[in-house]
PDB file of C-alpha atoms in Angstrom:
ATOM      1  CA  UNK A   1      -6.190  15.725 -13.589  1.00  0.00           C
ATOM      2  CA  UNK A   2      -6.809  14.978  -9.891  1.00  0.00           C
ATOM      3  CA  UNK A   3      -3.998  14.172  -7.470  1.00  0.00           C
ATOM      4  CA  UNK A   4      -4.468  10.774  -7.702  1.00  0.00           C
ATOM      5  CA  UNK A   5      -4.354  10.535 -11.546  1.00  0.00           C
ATOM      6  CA  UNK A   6      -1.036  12.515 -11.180  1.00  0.00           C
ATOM      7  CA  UNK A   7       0.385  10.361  -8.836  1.00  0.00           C
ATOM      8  CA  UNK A   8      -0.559   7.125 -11.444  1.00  0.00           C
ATOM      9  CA  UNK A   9       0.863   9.552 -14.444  1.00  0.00           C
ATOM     10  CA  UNK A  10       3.912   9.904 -12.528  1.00  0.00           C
ATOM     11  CA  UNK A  11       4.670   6.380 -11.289  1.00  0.00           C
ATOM     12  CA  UNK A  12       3.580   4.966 -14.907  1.00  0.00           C
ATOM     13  CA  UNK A  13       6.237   7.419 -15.915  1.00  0.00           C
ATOM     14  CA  UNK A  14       8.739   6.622 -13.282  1.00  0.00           C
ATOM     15  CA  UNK A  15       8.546   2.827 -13.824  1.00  0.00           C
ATOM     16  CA  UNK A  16       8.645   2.794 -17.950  1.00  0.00           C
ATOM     17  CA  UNK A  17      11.813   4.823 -17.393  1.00  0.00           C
ATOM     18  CA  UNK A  18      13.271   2.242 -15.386  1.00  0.00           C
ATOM     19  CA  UNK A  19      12.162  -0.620 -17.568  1.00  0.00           C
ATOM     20  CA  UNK A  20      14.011   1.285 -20.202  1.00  0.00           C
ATOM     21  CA  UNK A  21      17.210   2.077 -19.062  1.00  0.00           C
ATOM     22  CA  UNK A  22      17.675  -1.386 -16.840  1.00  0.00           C
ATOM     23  CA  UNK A  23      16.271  -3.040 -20.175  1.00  0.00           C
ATOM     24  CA  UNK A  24      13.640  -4.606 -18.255  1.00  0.00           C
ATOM     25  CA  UNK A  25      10.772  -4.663 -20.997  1.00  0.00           C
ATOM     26  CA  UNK A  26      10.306  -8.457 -21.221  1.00  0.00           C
ATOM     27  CA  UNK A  27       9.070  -8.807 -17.598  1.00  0.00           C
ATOM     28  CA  UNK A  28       5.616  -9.528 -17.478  1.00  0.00           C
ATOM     29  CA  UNK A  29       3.075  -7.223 -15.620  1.00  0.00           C
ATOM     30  CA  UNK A  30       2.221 -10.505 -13.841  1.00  0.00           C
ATOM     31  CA  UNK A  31       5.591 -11.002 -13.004  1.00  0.00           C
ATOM     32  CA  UNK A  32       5.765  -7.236 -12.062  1.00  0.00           C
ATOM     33  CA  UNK A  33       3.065  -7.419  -9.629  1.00  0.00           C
ATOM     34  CA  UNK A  34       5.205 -10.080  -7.433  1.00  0.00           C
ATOM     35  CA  UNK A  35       8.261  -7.722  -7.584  1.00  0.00           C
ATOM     36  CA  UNK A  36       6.734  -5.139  -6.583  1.00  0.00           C
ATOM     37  CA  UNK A  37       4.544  -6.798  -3.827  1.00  0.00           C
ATOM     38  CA  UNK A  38       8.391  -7.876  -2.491  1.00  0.00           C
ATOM     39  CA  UNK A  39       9.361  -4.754  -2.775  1.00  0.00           C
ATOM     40  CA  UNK A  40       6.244  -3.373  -0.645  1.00  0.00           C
ATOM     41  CA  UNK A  41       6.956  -5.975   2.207  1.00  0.00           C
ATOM     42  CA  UNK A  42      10.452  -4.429   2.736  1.00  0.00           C
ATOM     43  CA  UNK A  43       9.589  -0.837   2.285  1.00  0.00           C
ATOM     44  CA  UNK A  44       6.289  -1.800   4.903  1.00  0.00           C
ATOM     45  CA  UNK A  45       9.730  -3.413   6.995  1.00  0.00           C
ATOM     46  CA  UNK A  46      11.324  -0.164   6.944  1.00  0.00           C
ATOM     47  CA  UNK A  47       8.300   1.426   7.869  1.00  0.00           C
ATOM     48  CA  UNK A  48       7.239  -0.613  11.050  1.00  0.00           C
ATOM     49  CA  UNK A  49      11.538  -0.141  12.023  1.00  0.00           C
ATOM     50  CA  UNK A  50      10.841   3.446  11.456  1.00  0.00           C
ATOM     51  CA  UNK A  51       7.675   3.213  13.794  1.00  0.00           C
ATOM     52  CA  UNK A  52      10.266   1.509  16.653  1.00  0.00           C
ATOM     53  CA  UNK A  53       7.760  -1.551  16.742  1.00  0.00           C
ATOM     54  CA  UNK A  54      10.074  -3.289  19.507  1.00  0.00           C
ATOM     55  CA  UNK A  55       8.537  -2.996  22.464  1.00  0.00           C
ATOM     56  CA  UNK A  56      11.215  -5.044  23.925  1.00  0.00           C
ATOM     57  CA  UNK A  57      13.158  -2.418  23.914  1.00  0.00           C
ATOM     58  CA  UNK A  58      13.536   1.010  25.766  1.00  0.00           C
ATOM     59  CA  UNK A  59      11.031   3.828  23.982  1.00  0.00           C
ATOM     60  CA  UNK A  60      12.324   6.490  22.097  1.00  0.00           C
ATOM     61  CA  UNK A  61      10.999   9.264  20.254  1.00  0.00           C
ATOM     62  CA  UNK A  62      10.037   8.332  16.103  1.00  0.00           C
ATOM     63  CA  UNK A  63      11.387  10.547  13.791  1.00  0.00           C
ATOM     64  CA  UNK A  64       7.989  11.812  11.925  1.00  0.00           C
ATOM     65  CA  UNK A  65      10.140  13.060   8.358  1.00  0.00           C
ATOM     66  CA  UNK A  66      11.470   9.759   8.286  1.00  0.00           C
ATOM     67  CA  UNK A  67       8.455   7.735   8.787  1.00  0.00           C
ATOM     68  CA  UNK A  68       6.569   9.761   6.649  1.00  0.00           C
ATOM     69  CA  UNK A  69       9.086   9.224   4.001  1.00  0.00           C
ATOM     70  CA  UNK A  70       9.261   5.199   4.800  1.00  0.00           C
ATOM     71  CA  UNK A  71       5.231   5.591   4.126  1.00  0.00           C
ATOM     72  CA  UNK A  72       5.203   7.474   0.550  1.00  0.00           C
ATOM     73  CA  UNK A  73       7.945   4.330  -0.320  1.00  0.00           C
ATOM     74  CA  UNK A  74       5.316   2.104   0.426  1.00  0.00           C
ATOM     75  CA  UNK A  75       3.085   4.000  -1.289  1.00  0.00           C
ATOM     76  CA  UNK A  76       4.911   3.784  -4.626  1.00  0.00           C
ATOM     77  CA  UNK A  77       5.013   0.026  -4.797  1.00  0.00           C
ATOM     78  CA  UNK A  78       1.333   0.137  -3.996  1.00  0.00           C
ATOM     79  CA  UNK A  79       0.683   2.360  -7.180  1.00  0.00           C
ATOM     80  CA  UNK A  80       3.284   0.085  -8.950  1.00  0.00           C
ATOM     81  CA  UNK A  81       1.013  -2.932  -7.871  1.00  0.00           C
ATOM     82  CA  UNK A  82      -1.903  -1.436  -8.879  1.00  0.00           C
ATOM     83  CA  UNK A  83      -0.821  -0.228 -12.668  1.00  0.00           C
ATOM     84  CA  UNK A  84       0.676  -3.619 -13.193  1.00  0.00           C
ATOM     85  CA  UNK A  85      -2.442  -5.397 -12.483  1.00  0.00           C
ATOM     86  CA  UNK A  86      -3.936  -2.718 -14.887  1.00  0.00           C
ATOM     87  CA  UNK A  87      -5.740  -0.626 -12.972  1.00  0.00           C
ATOM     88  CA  UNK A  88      -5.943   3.092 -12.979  1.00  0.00           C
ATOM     89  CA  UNK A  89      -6.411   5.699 -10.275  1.00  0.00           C
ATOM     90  CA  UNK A  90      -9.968   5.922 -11.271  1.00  0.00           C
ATOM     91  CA  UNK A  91     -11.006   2.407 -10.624  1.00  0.00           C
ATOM     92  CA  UNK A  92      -8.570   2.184  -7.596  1.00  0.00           C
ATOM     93  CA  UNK A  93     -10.871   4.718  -6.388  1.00  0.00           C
ATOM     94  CA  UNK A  94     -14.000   3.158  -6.900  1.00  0.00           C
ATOM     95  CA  UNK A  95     -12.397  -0.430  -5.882  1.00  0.00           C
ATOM     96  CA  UNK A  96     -11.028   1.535  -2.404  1.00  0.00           C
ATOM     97  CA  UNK A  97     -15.037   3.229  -1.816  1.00  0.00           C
ATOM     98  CA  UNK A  98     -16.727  -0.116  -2.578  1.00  0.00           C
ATOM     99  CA  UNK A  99     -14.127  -2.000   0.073  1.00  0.00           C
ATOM    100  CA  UNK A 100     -14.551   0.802   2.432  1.00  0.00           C
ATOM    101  CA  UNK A 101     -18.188   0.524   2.266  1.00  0.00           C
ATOM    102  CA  UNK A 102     -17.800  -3.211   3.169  1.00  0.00           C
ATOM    103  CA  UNK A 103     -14.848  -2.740   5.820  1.00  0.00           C
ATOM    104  CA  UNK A 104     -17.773  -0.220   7.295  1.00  0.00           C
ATOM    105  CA  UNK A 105     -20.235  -2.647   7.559  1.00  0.00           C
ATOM    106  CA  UNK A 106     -18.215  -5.690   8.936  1.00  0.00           C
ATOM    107  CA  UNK A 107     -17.127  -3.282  11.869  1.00  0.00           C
ATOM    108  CA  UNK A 108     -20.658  -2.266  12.465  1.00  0.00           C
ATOM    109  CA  UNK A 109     -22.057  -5.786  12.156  1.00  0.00           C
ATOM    110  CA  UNK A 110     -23.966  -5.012   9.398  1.00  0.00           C
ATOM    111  CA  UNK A 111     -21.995  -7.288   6.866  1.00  0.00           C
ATOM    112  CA  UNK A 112     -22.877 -10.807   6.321  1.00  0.00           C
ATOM    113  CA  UNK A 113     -18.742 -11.558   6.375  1.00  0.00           C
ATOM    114  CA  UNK A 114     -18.747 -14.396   9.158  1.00  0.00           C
ATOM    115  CA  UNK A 115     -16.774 -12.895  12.331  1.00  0.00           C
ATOM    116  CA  UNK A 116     -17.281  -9.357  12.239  1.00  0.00           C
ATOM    117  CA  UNK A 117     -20.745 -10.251  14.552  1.00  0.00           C
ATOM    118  CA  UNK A 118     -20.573  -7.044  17.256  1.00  0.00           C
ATOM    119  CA  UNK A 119     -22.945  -9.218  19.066  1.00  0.00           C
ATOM    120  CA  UNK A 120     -20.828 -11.480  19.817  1.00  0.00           C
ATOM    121  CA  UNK A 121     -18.644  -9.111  21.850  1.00  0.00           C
ATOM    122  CA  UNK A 122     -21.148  -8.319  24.055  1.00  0.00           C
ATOM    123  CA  UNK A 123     -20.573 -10.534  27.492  1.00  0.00           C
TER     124      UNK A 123
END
């Protein structure tokens, strides 16, 4: 099993336990897939705090263990997301290459994605 299988394995694990002992087994995966895309949002909230987004304010110094921690949250609900709209780390992988591929090509111009034109840039 890879690393990304695991982490699927685990979270599928993590989240039937929960389901279990909250007695949560009649929410839908659909309905799943919106509380965990909520949950996301705040942990991606926590995140950009962590990150000191405010540039309003005076600078200071980001605490990397506690970003990095902020990130792996978000990182759950994004695994959570993806089992509940049933897919597994294997075609998460092959849905994240194929996008990749595309994001690529729209960057280089080379996608037929109106507004990603390099040509345009040029004065």
């Amino acid at each position: 099993m890879d690393k990304l299988e695991t982490l699927f394995a685990e979270q599928a694990a993590f989240n039937a336990s929960i389901n279990q002992t909250r007695h949560l087994e009649d929410v839908t995966d659909d309905e799943w897939v919106q509380k965990f895309a909520l949950a996301l949002i705040v942990e991606a909230g926590e995140l950009l705090d962590a990150a000191h987004f405010q540039w309003w304010k005076n600078p200071r110094p980001i605490d990397r263990e506690h970003l990095k921690e902020e990130a792996v949250d978000v990182f759950h609900f994004a695994v959570s997301i993806a089992l509940a709209a049933g897919m597994d780390a294997q075609e998460l992988f092959e849905r994240y290459q194929s996008k990749n591929k595309e994001n690529i090509a729209r960057q280089q111009g080379l996608s037929s994605k109106p507004g990603y034109d390099v040509h345009e840039l040029e004065p």
